[in-house]
PDB file of C-alpha atoms in Angstrom:
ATOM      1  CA  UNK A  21     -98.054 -46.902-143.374  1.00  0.00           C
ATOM      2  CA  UNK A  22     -98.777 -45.224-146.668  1.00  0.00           C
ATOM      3  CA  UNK A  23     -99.290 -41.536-146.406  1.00  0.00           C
ATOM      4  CA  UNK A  24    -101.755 -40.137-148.515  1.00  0.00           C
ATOM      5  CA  UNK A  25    -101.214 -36.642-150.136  1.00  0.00           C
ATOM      6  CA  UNK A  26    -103.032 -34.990-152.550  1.00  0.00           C
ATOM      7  CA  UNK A  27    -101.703 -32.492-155.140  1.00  0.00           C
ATOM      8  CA  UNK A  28    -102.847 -29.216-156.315  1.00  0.00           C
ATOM      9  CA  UNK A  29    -101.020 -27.151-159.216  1.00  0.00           C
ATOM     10  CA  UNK A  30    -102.527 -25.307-162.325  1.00  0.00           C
ATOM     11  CA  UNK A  31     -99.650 -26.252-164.249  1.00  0.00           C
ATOM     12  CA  UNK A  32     -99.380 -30.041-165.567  1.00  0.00           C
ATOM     13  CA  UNK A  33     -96.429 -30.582-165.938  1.00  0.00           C
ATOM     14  CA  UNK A  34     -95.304 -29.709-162.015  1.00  0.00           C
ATOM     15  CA  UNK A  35     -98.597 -31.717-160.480  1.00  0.00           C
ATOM     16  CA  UNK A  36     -96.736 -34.578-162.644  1.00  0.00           C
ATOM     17  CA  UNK A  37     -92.882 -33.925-161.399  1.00  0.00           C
ATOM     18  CA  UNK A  38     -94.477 -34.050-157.680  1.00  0.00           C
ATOM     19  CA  UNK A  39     -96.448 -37.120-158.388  1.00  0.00           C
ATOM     20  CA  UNK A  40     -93.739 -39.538-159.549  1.00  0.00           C
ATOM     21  CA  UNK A  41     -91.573 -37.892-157.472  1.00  0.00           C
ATOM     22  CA  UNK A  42     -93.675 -38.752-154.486  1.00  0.00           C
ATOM     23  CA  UNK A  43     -94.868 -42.012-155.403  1.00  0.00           C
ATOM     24  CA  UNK A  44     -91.137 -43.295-156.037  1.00  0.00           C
ATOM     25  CA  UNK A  45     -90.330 -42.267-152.558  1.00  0.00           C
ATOM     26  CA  UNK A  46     -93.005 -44.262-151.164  1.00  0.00           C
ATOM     27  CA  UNK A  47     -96.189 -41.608-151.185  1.00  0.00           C
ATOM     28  CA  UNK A  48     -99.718 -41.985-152.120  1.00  0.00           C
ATOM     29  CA  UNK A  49    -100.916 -39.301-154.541  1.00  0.00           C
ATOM     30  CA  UNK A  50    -105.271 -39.784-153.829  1.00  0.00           C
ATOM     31  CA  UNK A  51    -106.205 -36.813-155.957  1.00  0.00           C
ATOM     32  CA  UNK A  52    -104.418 -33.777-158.290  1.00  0.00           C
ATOM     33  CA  UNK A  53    -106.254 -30.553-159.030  1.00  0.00           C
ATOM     34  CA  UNK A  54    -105.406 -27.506-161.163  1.00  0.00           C
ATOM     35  CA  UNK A  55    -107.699 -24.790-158.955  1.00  0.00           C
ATOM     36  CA  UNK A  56    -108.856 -24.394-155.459  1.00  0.00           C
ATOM     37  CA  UNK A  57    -112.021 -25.251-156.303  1.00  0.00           C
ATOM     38  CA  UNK A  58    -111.674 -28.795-157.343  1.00  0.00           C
ATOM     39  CA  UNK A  59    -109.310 -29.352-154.230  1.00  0.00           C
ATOM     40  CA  UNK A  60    -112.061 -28.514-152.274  1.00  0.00           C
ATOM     41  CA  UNK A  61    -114.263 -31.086-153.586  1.00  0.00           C
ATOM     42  CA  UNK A  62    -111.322 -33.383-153.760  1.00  0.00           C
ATOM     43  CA  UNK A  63    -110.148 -32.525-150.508  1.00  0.00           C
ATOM     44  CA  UNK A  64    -113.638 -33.711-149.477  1.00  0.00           C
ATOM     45  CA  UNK A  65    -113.848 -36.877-151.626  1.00  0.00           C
ATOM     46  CA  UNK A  66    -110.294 -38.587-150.914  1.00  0.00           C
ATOM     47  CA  UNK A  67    -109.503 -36.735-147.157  1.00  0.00           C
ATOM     48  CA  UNK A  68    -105.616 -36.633-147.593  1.00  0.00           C
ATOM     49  CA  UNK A  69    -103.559 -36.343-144.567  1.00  0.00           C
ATOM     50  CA  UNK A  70    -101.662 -33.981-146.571  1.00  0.00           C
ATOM     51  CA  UNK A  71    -102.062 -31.399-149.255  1.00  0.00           C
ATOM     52  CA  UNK A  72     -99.456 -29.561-151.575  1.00  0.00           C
ATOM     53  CA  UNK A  73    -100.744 -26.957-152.535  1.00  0.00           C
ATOM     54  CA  UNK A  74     -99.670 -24.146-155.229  1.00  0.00           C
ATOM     55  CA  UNK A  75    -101.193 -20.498-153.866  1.00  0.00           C
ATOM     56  CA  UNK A  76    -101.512 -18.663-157.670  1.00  0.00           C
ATOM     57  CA  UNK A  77    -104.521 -20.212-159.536  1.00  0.00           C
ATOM     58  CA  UNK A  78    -107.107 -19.545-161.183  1.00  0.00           C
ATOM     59  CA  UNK A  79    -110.798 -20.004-159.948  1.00  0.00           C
ATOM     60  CA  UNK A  80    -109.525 -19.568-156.310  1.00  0.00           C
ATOM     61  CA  UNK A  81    -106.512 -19.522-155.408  1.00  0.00           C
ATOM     62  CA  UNK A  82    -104.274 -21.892-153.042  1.00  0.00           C
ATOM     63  CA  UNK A  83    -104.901 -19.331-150.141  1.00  0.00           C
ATOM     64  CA  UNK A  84    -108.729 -19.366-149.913  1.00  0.00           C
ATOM     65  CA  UNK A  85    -109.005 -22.821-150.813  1.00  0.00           C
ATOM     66  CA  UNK A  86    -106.605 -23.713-147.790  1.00  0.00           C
ATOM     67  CA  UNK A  87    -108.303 -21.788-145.635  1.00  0.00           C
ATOM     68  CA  UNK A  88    -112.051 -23.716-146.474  1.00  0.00           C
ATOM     69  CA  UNK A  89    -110.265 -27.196-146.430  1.00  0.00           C
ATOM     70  CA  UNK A  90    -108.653 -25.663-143.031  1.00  0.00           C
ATOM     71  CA  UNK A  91    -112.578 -25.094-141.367  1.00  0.00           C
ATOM     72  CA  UNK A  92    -114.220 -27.681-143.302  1.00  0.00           C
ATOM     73  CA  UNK A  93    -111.940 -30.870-143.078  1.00  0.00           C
ATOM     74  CA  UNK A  94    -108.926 -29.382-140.893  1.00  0.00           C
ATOM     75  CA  UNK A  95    -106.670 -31.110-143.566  1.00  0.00           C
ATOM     76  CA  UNK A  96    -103.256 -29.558-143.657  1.00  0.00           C
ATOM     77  CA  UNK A  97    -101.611 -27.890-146.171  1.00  0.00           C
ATOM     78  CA  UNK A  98     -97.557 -27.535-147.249  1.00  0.00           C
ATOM     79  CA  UNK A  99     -97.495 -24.889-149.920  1.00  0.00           C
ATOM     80  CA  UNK A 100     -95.351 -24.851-152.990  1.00  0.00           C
ATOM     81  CA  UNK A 101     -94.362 -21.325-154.247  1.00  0.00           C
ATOM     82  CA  UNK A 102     -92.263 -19.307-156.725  1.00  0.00           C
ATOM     83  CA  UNK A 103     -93.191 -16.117-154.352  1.00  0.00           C
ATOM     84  CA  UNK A 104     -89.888 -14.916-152.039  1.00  0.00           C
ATOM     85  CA  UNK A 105     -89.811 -15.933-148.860  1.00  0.00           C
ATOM     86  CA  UNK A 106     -91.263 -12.512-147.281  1.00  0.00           C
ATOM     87  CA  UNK A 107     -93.996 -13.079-149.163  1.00  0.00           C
ATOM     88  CA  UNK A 108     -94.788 -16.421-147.989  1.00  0.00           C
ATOM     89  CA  UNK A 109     -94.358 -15.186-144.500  1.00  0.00           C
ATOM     90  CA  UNK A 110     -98.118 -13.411-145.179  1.00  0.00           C
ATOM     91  CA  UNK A 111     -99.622 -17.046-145.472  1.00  0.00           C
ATOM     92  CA  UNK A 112     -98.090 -18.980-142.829  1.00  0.00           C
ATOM     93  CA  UNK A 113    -100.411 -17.330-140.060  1.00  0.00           C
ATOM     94  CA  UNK A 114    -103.268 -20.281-140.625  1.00  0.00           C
ATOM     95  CA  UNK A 115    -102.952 -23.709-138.120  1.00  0.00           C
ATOM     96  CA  UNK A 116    -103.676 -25.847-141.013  1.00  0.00           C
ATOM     97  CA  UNK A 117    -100.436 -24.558-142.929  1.00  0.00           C
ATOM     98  CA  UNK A 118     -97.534 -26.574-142.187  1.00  0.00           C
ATOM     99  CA  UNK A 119     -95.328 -24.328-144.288  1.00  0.00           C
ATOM    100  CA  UNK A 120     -93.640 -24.051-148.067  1.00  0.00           C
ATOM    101  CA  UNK A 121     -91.485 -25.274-150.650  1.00  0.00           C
ATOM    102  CA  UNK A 122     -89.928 -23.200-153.211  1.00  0.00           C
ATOM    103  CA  UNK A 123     -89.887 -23.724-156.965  1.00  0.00           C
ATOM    104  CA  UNK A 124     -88.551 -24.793-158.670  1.00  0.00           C
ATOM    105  CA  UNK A 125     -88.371 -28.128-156.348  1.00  0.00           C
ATOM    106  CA  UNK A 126     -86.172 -30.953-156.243  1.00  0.00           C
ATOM    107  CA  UNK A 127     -86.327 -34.230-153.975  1.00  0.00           C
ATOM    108  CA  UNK A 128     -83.883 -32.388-151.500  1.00  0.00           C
ATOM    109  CA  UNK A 129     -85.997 -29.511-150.579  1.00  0.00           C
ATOM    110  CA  UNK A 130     -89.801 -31.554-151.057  1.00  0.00           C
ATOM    111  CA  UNK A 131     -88.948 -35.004-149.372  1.00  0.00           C
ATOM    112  CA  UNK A 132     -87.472 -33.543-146.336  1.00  0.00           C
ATOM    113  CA  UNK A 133     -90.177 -30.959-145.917  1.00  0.00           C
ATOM    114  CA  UNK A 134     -92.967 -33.661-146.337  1.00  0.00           C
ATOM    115  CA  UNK A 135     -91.536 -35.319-143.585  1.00  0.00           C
ATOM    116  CA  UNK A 136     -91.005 -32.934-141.358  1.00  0.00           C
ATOM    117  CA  UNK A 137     -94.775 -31.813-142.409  1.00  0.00           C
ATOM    118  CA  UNK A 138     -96.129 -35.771-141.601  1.00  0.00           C
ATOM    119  CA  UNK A 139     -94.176 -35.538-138.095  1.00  0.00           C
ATOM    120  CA  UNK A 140     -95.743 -32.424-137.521  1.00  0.00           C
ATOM    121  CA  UNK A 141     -98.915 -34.599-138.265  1.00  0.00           C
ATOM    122  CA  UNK A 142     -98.683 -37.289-136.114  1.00  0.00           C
ATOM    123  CA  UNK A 143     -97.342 -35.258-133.458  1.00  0.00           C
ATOM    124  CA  UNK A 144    -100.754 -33.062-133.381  1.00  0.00           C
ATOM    125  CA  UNK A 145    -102.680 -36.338-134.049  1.00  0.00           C
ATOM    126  CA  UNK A 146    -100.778 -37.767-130.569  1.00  0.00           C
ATOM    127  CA  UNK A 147    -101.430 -35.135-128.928  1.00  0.00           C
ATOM    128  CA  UNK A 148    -105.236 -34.687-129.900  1.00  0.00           C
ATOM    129  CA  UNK A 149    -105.338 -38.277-129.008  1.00  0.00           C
ATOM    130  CA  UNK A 150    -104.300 -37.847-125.609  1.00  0.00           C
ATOM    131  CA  UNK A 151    -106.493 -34.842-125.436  1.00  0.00           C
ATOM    132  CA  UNK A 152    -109.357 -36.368-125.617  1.00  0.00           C
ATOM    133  CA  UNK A 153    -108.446 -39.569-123.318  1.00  0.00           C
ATOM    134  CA  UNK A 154    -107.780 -36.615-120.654  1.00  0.00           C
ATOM    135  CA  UNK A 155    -111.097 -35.418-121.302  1.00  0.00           C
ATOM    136  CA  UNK A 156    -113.118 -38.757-120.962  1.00  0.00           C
ATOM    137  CA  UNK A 157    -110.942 -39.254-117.491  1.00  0.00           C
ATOM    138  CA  UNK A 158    -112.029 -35.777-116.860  1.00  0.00           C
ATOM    139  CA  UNK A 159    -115.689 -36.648-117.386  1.00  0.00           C
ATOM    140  CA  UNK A 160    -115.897 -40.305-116.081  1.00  0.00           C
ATOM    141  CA  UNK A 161    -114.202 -38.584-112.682  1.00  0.00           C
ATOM    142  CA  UNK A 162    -117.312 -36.059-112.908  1.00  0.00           C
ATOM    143  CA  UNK A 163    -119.929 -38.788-113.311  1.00  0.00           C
ATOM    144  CA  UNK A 164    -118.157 -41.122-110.211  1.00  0.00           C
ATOM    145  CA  UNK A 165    -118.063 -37.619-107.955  1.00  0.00           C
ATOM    146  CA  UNK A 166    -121.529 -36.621-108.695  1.00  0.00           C
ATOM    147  CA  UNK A 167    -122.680 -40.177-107.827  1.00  0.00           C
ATOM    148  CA  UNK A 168    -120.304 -40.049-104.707  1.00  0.00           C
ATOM    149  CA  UNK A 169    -122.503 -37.200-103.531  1.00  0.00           C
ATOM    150  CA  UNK A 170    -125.718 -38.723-104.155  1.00  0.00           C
ATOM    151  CA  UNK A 171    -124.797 -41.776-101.770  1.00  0.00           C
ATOM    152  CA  UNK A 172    -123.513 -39.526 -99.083  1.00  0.00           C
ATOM    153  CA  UNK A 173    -126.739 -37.284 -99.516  1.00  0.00           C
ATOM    154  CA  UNK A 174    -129.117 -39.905 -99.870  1.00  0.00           C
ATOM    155  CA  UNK A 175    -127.180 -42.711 -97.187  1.00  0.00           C
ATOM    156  CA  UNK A 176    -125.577 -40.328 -94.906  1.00  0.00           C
ATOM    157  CA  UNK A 177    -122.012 -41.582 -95.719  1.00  0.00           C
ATOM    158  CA  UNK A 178    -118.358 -40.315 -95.597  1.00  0.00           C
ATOM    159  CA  UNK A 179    -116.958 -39.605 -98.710  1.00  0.00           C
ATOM    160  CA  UNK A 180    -114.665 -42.424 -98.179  1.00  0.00           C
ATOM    161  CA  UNK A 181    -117.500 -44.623 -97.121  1.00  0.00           C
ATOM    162  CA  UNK A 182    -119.365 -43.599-100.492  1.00  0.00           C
ATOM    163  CA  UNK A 183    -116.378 -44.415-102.655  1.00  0.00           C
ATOM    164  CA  UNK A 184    -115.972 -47.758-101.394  1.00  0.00           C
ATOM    165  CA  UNK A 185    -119.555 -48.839-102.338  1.00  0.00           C
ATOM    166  CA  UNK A 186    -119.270 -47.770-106.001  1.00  0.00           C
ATOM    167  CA  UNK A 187    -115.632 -49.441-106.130  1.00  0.00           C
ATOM    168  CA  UNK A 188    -116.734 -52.746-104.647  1.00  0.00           C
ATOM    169  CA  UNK A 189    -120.264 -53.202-106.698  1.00  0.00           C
ATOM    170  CA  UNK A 190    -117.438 -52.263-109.756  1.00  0.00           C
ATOM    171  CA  UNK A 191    -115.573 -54.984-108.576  1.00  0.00           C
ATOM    172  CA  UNK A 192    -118.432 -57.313-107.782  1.00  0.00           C
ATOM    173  CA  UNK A 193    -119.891 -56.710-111.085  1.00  0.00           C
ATOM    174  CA  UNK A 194    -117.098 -56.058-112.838  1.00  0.00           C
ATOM    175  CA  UNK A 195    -118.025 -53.246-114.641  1.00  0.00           C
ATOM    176  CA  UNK A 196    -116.165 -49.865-114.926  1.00  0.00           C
ATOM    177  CA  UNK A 197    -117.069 -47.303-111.765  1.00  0.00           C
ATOM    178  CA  UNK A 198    -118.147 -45.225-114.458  1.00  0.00           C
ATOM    179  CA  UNK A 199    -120.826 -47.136-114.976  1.00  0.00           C
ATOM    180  CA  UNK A 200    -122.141 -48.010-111.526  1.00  0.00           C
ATOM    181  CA  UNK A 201    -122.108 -44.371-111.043  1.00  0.00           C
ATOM    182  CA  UNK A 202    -124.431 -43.824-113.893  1.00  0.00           C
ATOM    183  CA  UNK A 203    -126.754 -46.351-112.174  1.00  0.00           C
ATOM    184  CA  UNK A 204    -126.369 -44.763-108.810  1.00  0.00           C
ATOM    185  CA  UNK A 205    -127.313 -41.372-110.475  1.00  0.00           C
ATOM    186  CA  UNK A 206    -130.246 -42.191-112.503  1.00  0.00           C
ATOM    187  CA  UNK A 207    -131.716 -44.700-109.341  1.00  0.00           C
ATOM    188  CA  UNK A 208    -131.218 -41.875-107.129  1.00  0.00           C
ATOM    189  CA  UNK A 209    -132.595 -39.238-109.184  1.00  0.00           C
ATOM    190  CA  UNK A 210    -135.735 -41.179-109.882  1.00  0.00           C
ATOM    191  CA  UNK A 211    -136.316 -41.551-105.970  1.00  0.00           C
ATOM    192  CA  UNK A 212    -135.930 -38.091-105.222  1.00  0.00           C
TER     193      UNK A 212
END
């Protein structure tokens, strides 16, 4: 999978190093900017998975224009810097920054920290994923217990007795309980 990265550097000749040094180790450069307010727009037009991003420019600076891609997009950002480290150390207190590279840069010190950076990446992206599936479990469970209720209201069943008849009309129908419990909900609600 090609990972997409776009670059952002007010001077030329670095945004040029970093792009043939990325694309010769198997990167995607989408976009380049010189100021934070065309990576903004950029950010927004190409949607890297990545952004390297110098914090000194002009316009607005690497900083704010992390932070807007950070609420608008949630893109994240690896900075490159000539500040010190203790410096730096300011910076790093945003989610979306994934941390820094010094200048002047070499393959040994930006390779390796883009791929820590991209596991970083798909590690949140896994995670979010699985999120999310937790949450539509969470809300499918919801849906089946509030129908559960309905039929033991409504039928005088056991809670046992209740879950049965959704699972076997699921099975009979074969459609997910989730389902049959919307049914029972919005048939029940209308009687009542």
């Amino acid at each position: 999978m090609t990972r997409k990265v776009m670059i952002v550097d007010d001077e030329s000749l670095i945004a040029m190093d970093l792009k043939f040094m990325l694309e010769d180790n198997g990167y995607e450069v989408v976009a380049q900017a010189n100021n934070g307010e065309s990576a903004i727009e950029l950010a927004f037009t190409h949607n890297p998975q990545l952004i390297l991003m110098d914090i000194k420019m002009p316009k607005l600076d690497g900083l704010k224009a992390s932070k807007i891609i950070e609420q608008q997009l949630g893109i994240p950002v690896l900075f490159i810097s000539a500040f010190s480290e203790k410096e730096l150390l300011l910076y790093m207190k945003q989610d979306n920054i994934l941390g820094y590279v010094m200048k002047p840069f070499s393959d040994r010190n930006v390779l390796p920290a883009l791929e820590v950076a991209f596991h970083q990446i798909d590690k949140f992206n896994r995670l979010n994923g699985e999120l999310l599936h937790k949450q539509t479990e969470l809300e499918k469970r919801k849906i089946i217990e509030r129908a559960k209720g309905l039929l033991m209201q409504s039928e005088n069943l056991s809670e046992n007795e209740a879950y049965k008849k959704i699972r076997n009309e699921s099975m009979q129908t074969q459609q997910e309980m989730v389902l049959i419990a919307r049914r029972i909900i919005n048939s029940l609600q209308v009687n009542s």
